[in-house]
Every structure is written in structure tokens, then in C-alpha cells.
mmCIF file of C-alpha atoms in Angstrom:
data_model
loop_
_atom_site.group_PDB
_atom_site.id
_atom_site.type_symbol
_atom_site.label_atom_id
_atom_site.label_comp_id
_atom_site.label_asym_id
_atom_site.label_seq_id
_atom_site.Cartn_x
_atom_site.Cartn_y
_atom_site.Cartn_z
ATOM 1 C CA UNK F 984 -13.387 26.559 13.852
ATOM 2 C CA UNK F 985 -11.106 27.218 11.176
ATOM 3 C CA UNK F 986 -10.906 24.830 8.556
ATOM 4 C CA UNK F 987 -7.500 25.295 7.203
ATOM 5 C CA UNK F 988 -5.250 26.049 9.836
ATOM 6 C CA UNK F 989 -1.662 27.496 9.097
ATOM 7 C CA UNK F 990 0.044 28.534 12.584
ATOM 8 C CA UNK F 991 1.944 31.208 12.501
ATOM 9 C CA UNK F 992 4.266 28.814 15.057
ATOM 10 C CA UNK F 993 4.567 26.795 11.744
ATOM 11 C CA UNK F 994 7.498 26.792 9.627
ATOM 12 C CA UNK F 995 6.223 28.390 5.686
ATOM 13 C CA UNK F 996 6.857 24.320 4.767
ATOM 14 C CA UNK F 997 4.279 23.121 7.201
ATOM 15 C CA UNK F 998 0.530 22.971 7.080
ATOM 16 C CA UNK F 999 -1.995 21.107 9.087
ATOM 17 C CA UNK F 1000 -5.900 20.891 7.914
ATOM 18 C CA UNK F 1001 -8.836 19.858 10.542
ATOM 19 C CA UNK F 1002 -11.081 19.839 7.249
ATOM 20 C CA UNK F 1003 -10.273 17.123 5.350
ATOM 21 C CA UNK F 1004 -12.338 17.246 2.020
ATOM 22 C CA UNK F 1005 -11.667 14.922 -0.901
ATOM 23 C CA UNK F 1006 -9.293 17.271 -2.728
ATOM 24 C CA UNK F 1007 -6.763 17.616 0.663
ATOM 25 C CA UNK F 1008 -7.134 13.976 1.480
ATOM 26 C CA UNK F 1009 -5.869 13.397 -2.305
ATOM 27 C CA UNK F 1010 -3.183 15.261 -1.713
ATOM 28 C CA UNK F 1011 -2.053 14.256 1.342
ATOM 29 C CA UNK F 1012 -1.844 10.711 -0.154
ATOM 30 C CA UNK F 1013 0.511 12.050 -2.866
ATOM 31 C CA UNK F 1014 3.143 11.915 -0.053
ATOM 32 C CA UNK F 1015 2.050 8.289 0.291
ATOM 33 C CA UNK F 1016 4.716 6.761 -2.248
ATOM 34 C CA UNK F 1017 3.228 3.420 -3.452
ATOM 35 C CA UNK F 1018 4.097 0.732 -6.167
ATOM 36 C CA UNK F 1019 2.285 0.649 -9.571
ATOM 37 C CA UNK F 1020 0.044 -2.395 -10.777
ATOM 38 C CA UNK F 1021 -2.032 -3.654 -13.428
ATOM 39 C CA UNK F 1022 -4.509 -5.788 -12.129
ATOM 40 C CA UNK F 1023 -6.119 -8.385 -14.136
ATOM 41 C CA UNK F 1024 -9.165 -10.407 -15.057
ATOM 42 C CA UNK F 1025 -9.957 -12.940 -17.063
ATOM 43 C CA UNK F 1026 -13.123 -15.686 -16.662
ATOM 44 C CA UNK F 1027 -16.638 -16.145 -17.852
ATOM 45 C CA UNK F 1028 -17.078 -12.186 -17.335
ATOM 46 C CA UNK F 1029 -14.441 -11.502 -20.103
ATOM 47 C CA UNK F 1030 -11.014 -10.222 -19.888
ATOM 48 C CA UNK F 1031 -10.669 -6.919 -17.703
ATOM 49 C CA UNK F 1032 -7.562 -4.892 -16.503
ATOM 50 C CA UNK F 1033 -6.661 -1.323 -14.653
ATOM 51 C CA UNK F 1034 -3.924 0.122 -12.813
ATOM 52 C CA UNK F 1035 -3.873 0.527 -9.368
ATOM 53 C CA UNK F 1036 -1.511 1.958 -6.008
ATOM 54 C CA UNK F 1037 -3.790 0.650 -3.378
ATOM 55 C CA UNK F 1038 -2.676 -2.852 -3.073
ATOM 56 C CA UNK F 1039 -0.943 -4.301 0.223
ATOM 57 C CA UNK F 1040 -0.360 -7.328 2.021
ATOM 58 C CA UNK F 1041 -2.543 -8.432 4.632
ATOM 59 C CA UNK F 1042 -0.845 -11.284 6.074
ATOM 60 C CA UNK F 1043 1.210 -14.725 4.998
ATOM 61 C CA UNK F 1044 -0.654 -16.654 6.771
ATOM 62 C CA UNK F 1045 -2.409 -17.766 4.479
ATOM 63 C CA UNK F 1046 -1.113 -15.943 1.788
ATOM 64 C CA UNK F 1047 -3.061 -12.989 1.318
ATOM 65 C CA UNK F 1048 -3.232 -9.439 -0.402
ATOM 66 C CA UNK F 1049 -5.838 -7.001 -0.654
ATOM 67 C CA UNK F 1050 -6.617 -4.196 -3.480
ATOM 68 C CA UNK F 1051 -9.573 -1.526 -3.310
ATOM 69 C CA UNK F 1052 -11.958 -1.276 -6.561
ATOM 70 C CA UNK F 1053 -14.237 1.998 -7.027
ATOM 71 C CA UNK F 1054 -17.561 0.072 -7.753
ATOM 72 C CA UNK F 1055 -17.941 2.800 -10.094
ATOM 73 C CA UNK F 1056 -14.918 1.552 -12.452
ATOM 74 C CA UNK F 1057 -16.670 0.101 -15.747
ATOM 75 C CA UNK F 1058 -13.938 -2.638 -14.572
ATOM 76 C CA UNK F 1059 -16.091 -3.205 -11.350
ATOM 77 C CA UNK F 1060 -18.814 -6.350 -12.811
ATOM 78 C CA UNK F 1061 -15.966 -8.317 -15.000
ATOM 79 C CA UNK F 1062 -14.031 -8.356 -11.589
ATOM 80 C CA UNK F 1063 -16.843 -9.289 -8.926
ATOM 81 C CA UNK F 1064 -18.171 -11.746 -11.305
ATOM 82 C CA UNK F 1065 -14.953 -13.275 -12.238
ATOM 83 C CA UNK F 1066 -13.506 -13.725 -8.522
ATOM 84 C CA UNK F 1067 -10.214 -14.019 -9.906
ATOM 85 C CA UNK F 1068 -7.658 -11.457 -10.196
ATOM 86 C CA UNK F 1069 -3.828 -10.749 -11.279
ATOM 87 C CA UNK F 1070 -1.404 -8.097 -9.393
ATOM 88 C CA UNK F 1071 0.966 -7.341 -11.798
ATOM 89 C CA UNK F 1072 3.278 -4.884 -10.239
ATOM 90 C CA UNK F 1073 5.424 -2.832 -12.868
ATOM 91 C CA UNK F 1074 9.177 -2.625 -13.627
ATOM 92 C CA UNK F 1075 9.968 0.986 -14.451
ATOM 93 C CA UNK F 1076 10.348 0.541 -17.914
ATOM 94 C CA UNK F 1077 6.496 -0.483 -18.243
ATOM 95 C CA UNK F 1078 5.804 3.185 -17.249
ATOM 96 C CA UNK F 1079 3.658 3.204 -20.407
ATOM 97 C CA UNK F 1080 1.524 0.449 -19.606
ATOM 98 C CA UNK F 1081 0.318 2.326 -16.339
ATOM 99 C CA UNK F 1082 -1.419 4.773 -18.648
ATOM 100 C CA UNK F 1083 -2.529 2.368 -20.558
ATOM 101 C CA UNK F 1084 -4.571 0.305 -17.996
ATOM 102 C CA UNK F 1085 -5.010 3.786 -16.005
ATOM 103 C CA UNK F 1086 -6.962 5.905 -18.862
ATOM 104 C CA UNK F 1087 -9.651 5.208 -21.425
ATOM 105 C CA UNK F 1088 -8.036 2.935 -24.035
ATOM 106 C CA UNK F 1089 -10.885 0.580 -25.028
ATOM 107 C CA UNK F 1090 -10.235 -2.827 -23.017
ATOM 108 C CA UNK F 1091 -9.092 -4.990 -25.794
ATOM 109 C CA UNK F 1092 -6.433 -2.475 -26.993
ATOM 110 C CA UNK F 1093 -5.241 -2.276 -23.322
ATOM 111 C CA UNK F 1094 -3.964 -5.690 -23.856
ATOM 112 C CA UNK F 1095 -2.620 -5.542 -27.210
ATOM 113 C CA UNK F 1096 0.292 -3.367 -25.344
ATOM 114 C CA UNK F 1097 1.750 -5.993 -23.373
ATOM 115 C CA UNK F 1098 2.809 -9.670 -23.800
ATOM 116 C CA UNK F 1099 1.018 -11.890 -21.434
ATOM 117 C CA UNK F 1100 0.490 -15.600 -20.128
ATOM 118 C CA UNK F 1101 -1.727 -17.402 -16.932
ATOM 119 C CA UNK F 1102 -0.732 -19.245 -14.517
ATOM 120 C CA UNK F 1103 -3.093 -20.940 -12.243
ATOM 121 C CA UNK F 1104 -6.236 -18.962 -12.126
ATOM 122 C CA UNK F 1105 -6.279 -17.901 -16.013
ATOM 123 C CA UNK F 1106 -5.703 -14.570 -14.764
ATOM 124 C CA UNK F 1107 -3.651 -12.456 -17.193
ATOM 125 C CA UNK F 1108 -0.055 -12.451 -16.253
ATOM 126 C CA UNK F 1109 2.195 -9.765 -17.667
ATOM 127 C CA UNK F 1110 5.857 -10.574 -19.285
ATOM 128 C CA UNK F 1111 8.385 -8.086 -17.874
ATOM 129 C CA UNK F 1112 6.146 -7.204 -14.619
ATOM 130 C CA UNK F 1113 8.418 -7.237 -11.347
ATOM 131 C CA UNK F 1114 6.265 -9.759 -9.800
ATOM 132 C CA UNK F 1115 2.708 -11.413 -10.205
ATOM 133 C CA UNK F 1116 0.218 -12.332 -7.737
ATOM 134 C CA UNK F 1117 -2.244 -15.364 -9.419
ATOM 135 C CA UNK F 1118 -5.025 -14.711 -6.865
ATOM 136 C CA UNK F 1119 -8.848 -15.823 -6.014
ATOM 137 C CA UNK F 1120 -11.030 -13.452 -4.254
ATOM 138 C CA UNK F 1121 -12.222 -14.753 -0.993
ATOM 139 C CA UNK F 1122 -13.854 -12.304 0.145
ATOM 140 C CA UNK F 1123 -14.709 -8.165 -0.265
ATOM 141 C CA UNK F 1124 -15.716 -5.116 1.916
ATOM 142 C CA UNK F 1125 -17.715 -2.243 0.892
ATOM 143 C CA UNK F 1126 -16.267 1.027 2.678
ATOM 144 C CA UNK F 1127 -17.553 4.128 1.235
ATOM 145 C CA UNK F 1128 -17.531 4.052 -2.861
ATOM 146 C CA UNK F 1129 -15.231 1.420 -3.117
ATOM 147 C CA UNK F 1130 -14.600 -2.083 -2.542
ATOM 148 C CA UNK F 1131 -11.978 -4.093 -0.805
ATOM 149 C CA UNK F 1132 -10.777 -7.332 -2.118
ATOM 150 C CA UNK F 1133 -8.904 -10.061 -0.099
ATOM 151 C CA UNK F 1134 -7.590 -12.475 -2.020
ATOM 152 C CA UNK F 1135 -5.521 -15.169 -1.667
ATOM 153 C CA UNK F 1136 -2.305 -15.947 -3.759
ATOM 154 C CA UNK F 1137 -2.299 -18.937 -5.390
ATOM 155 C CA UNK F 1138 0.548 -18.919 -7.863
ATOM 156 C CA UNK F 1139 3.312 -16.082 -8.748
ATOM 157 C CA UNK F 1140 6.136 -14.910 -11.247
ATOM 158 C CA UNK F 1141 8.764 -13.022 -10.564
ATOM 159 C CA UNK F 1142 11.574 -11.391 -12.777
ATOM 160 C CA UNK F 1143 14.729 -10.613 -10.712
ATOM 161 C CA UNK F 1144 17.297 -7.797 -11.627
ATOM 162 C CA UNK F 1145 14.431 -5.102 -12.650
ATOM 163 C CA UNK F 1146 13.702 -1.582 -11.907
ATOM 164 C CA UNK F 1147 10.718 -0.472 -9.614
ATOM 165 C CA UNK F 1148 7.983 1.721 -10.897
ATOM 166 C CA UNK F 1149 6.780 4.215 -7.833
ATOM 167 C CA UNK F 1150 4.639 6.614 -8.292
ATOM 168 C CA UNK F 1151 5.144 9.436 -5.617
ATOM 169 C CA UNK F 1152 4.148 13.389 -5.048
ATOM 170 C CA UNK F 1153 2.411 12.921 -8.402
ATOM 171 C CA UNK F 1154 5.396 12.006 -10.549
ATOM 172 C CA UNK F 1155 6.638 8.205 -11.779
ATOM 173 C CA UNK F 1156 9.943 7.437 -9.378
ATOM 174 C CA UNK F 1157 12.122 4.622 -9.558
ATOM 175 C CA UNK F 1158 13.251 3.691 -6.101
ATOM 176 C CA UNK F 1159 17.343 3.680 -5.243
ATOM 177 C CA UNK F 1160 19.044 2.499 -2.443
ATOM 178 C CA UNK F 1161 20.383 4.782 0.414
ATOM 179 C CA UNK F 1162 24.026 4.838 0.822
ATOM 180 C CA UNK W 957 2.659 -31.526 -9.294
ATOM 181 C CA UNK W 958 5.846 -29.677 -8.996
ATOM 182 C CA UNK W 959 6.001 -27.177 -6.129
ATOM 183 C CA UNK W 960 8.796 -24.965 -7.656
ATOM 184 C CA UNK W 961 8.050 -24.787 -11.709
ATOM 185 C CA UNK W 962 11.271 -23.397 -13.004
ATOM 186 C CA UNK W 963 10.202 -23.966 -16.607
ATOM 187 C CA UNK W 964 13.592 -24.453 -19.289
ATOM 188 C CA UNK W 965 11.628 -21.992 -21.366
ATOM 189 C CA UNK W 966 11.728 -18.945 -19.346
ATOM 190 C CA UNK W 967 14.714 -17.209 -19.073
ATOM 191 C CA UNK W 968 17.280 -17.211 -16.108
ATOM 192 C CA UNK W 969 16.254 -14.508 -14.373
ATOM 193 C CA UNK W 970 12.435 -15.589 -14.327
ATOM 194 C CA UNK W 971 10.586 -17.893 -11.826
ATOM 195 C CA UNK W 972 7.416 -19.271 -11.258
ATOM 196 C CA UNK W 973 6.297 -20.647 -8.308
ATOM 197 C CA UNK W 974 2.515 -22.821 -7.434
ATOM 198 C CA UNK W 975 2.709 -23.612 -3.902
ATOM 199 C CA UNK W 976 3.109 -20.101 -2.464
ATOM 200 C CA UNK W 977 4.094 -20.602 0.866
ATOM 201 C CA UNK W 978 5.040 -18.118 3.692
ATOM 202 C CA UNK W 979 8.648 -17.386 2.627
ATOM 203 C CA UNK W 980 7.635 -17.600 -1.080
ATOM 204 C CA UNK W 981 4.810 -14.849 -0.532
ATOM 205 C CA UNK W 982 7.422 -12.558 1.387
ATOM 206 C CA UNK W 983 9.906 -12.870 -0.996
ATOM 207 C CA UNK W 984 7.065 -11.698 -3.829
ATOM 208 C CA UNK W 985 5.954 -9.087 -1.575
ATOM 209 C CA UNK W 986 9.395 -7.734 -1.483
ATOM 210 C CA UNK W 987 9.246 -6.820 -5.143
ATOM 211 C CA UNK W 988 5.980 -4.431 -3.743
ATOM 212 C CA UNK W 989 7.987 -1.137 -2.710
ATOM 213 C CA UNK W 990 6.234 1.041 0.096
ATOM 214 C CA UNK W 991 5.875 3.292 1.699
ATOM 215 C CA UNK W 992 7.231 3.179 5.719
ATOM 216 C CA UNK W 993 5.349 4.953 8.253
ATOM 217 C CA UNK W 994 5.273 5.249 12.074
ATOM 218 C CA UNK W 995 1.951 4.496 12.963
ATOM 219 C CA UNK W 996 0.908 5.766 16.526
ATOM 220 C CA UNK W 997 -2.290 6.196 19.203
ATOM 221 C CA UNK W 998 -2.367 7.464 22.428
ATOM 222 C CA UNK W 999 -5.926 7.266 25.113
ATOM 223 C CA UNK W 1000 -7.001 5.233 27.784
ATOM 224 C CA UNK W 1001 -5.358 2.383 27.163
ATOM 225 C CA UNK W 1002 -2.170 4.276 26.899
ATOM 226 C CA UNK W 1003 0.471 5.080 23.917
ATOM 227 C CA UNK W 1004 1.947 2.824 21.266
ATOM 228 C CA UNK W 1005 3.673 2.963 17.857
ATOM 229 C CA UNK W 1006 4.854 0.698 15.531
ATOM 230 C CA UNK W 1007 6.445 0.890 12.044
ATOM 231 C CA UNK W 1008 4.419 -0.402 9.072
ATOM 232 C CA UNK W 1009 4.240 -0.429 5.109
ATOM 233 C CA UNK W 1010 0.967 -1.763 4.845
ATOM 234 C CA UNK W 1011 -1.490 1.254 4.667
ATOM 235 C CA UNK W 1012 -3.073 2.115 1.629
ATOM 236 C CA UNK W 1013 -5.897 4.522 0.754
ATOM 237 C CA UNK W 1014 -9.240 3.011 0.424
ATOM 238 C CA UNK W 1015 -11.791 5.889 -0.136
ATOM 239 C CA UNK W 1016 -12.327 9.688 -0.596
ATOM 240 C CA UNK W 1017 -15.631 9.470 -0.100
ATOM 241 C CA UNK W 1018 -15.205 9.983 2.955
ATOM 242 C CA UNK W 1019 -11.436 10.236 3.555
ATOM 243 C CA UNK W 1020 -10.637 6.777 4.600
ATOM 244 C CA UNK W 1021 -7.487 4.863 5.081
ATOM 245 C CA UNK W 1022 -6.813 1.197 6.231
ATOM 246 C CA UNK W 1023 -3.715 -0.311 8.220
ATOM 247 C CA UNK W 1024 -2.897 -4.351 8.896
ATOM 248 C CA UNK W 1025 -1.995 -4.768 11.937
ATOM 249 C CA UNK W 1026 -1.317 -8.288 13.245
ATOM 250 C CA UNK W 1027 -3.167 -9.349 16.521
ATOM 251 C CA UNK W 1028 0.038 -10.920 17.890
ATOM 252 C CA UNK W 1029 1.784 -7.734 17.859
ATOM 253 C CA UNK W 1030 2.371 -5.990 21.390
ATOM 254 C CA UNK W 1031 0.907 -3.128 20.267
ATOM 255 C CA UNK W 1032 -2.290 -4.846 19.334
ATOM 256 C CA UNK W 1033 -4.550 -4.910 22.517
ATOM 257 C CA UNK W 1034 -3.591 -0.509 22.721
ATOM 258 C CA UNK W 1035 -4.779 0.461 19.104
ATOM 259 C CA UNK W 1036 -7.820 -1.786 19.788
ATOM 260 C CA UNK W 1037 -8.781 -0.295 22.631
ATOM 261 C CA UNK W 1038 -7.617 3.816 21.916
ATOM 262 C CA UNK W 1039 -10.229 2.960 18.540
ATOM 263 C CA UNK W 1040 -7.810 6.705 17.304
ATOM 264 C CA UNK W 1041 -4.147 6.478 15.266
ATOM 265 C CA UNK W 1042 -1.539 8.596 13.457
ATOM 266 C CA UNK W 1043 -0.308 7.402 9.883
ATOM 267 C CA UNK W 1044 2.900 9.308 9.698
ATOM 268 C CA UNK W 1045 4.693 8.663 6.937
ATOM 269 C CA UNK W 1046 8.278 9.042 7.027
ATOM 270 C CA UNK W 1047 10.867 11.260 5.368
ATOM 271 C CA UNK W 1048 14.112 9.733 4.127
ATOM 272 C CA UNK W 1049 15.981 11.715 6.934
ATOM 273 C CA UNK W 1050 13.868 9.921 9.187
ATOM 274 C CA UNK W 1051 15.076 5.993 8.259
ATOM 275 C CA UNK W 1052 16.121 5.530 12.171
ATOM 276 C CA UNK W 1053 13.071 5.951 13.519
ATOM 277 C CA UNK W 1054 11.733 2.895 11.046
ATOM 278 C CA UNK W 1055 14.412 0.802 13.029
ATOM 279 C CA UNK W 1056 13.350 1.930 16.398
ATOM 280 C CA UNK W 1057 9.590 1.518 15.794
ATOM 281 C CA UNK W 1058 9.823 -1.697 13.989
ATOM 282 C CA UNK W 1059 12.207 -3.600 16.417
ATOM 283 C CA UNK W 1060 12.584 -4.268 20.145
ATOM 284 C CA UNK W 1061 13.072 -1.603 21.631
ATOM 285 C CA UNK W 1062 10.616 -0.395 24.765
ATOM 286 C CA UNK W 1063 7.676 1.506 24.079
ATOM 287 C CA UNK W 1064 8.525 4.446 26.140
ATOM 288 C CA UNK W 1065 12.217 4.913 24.604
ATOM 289 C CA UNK W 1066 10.874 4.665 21.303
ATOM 290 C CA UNK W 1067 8.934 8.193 21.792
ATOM 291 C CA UNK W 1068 12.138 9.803 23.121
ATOM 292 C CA UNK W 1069 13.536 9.495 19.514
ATOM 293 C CA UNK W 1070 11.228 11.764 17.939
ATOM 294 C CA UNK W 1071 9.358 15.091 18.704
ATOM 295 C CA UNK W 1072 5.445 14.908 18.776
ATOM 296 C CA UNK W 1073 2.583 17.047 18.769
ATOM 297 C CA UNK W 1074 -1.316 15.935 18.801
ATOM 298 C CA UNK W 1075 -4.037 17.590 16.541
ATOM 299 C CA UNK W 1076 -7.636 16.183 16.370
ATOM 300 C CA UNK W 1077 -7.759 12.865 18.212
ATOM 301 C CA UNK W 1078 -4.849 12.798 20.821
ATOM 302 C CA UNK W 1079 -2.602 9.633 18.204
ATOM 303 C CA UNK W 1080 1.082 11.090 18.786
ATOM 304 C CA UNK W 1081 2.202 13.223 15.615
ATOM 305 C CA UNK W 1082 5.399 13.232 14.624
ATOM 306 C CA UNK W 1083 7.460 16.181 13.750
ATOM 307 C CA UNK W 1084 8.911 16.323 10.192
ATOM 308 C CA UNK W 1085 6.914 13.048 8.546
ATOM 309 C CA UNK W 1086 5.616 13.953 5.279
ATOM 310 C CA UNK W 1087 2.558 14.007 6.085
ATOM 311 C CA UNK W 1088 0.539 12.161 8.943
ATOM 312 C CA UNK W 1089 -3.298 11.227 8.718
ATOM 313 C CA UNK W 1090 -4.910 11.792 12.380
ATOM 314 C CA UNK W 1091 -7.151 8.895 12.338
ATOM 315 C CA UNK W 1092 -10.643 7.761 14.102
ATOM 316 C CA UNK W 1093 -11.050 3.745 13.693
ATOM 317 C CA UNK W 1094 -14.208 3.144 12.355
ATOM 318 C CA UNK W 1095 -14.624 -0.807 11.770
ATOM 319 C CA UNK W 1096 -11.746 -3.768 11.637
ATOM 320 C CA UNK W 1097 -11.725 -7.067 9.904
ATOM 321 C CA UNK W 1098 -9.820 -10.037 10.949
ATOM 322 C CA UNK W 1099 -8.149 -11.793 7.699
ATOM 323 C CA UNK W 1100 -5.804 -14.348 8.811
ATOM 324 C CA UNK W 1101 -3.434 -13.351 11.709
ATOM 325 C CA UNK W 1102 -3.969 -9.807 11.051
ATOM 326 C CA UNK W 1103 -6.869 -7.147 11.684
ATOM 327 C CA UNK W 1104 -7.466 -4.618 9.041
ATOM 328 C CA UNK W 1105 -8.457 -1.564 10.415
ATOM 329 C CA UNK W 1106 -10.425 1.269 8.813
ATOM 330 C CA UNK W 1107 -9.917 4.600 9.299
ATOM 331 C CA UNK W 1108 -11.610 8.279 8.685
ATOM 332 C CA UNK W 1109 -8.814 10.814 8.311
ATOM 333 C CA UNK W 1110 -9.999 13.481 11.288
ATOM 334 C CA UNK W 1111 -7.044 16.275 11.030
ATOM 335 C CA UNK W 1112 -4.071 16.041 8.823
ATOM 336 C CA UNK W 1113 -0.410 18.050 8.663
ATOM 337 C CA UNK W 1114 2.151 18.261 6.097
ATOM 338 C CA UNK W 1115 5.564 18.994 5.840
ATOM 339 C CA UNK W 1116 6.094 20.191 2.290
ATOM 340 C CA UNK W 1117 10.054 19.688 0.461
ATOM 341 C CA UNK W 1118 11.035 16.239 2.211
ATOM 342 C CA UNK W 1119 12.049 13.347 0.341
ATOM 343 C CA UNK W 1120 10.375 10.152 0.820
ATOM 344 C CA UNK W 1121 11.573 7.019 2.132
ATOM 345 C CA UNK W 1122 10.822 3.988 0.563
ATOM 346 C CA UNK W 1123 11.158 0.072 1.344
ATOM 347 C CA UNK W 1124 11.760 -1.810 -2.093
ATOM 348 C CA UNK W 1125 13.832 -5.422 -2.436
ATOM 349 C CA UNK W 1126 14.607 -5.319 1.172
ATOM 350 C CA UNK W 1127 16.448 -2.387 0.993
ATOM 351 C CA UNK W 1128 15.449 1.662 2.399
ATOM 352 C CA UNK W 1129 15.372 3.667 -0.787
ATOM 353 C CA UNK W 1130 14.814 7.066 -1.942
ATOM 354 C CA UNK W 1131 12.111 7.691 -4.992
ATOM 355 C CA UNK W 1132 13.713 9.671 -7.479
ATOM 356 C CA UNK W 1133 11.568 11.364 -9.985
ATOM 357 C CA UNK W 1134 11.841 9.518 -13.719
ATOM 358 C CA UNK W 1135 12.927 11.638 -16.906
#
């Protein structure tokens, strides 16, 4: 069989792919537009932090959000040991702070760029950030090279009247309303 | 302790809030923009679809997605069964089809509203979507109400040139690239 396959019957715009290696999965999910978070870490551990599209609700009742962690992030330890964790989802003028938390900037210089408080878990909570989710981890998954964490949200902040940073088709978006 | 802290310090626009209940996590989680997509299966147990923002990539090793579904919804008993589904992320030009997949209307009008096409495991794919992940379901959790289901992308197509369509604030948006 043919991995790629590009019917002629196919509009130029159109592809579809039976093969799906890591590089056409990636960029398949570039049509996937998500939010942009830091997510945060503080506890006996020390003080951790990265950015992050693949967080999403799981349900209200109770209260509960997930985010997936490559247990290959140097991150990965501060966060299973800590079993606490921050979603701080970014306004669109913290654009800066995603590649910040997102690159190699040592750890404590990471947090130097923001202003930041806790709330009930002693998670840090970004100033600015569209919302935060205080959580505690209740549980995790391994699937493949990464790990899923449920957690449940115990506090939040939220800052109304804001911009949304989205990242989508490999570019930083800010969502607007359709007419 | 105060359910609602609504501190004098922070400014007018900020709140803070400890007892997160179900209408206190929604309104949070409407600060998280997504993504909306059409999510679909078709087998034995016959064909279903239902609209949804919370997918997120988990893995690309090996290409692996995850959906909540919650096991209250109509559709529930179908996807669990079929074990196959169709992520298929909307375009902007597709925002009706959100409303007819996400509401009340009967499962066999709903299909009339789009044009479909299969590819690796039978899950209805739908014409002009971004992109839509043709999916094998490969182990569920149940967290709260909801399952999570996890999913190895099988067969994939694209539709390259669309614009996106995004939920953010309760509102359908378009992303639109930052300067």
C-alpha cells in the first residue's frame, strides 16, 4: 500500500496519509488550534514551570482538568514528586512568556519574567494570566512517552477583559469573534 | 472561610475564587479557547457524532490522541461499542455544523448536513474539516462523569488554506495570526 496517498479525485488543497509517522501526526495537529499555558510547580521538589497546548477539561463534576507531561521533560520529577500543579493560561500579550517556559532558559530565570503569587496549593500563580487553575494531581496515566495528569481544581484567578493567546498552524493567534 | 475571596487589593477586573464549584469551573474553563470538532464513528453498533472541544494530543510516539466524552451522553453506548472515531476538526465556514452536532437534533439528520467519506477504520469523515484524525480506541478511563478515551491516529486527511474555528469566552471565533 501506498503510504502517502494524494488522489488524483482530490482537490491540489487536499491530502490524506494512511502512514501516520511522528512528523505527519505533528502536523496534522498544527490544524488543532489550542490555548497556551504555563504550568507550574512549586513544593518540596522545588519550583518548576513549562508551557504547554495539551490541557483540557475532563469533567465538572468534580472539577477536573487534565495536561500531558513528556516524562522526558527535565520538568518531569519536580512535577510527579510535587503532585501539585498551576494552569496558567496566557493573555496574548504574555506571548513572551510562552518562550520563556517553552525553551531552555535555566528554571530560576524562567520566573524572574513574570510576577507571580499562590493561592491554595502554593502553586505559582501568574499576574496577568487569563485564568488559573490551583490544582492537586489525583491521579496520572502513562500512554506512550508521556504522562497524563488529572487533577482536580481547587482554587482559581481570573482576569476579565483580556486577550487570548492561541497558538494555531504554527503561528501565535489571538482569537476574534465571528460577525 | 470565604467561598468567593474578592480581595480589596486586587484590582476590579480580577477575581479569585476557593470553592470551585460546577458553574465556577465552567466559567474558568471558558477563558480556555479550543478548538471545535465533529467527532464521529460508524460499525456495528451503528453511526454517531457529536461536537466537542475537549481533544488534545497526548503522544507521537505512537500518534495518539484522547477525547472526553461523558457517559451520559446519547452517543456514549455507540463510540463504546464501534472501539473506531473521526476527530474532524472544523473550519470556520463550517460553525453550523458545531450547532447541529452539539444540540438536539436526531442522529440521522445531523449526517445530512455534511458530506462524508471513510478512510482507514469506517468513523464518518467529513468533507472540508481541517484536518480529521481516523482513530482506533485503544484504552478509556473513567474520571468523574466522563470517559477519556485514547486513541492511535490510523489514516489522516487534510484540507490545506481553511481558517480555523475557534470557541473562546463563549463566543465562535476566528484565530488570526499575531504581528
Amino acid at each position: 500500500m501506498n503510504a502517502n496517498v494524494k488522489s488524483i479525485n482530490l482537490p491540489e488543497a487536499v491530502s490524506a496519509t494512511l502512514n501516520i509517522d511522528q512528523q505527519v501526526f505533528r502536523q496534522g495537529m498544527s490544524n488543532l488550534g489550542a490555548a497556551v499555558n504555563v504550568i507550574t510547580t512549586a513544593g518540596l521538589a522545588g519550583k518548576a514551570g513549562f508551557t504547554a497546548s495539551a490541557v483540557c477539561s475532563v469533567t465538572d463534576t468534580p472539577p477536573t482538568l487534565l495536561v500531558c507531561l513528556n516524562r522526558s521533560a527535565s520538568v518531569f520529577e519536580t512535577f510527579k514528586s510535587n503532585q501539585v500543579l498551576c494552569v496558567n493560561t496566557l493573555s496574548s500579550s504574555q506571548k513572551h512568556l510562552s518562550n520563556v517556559f517553552g525553551g531552555k532558559t535555566p528554571m530560576a530565570e524562567r520566573f524572574e519574567k513574570g510576577d507571580w503569587s499562590t493561592l491554595v496549593t502554593g502553586a505559582p500563580i501568574l499576574e496577568g494570566a487569563l485564568v488559573s487553575f490551583d490544582c492537586e494531581v489525583v491521579q496520572s496515566l502513562s500512554v506512550g512517552s508521556h504522562d497524563v495528569l488529572f487533577c482536580h481544581v481547587k482554587g482559581m484567578k481570573q482576569q476579565a477583559g483580556e486577550k487570548a493567546l492561541m497558538y494555531f498552524n504554527r503561528a501565535y493567534c489571538e482569537p476574534v469573534p465571528m460577525v
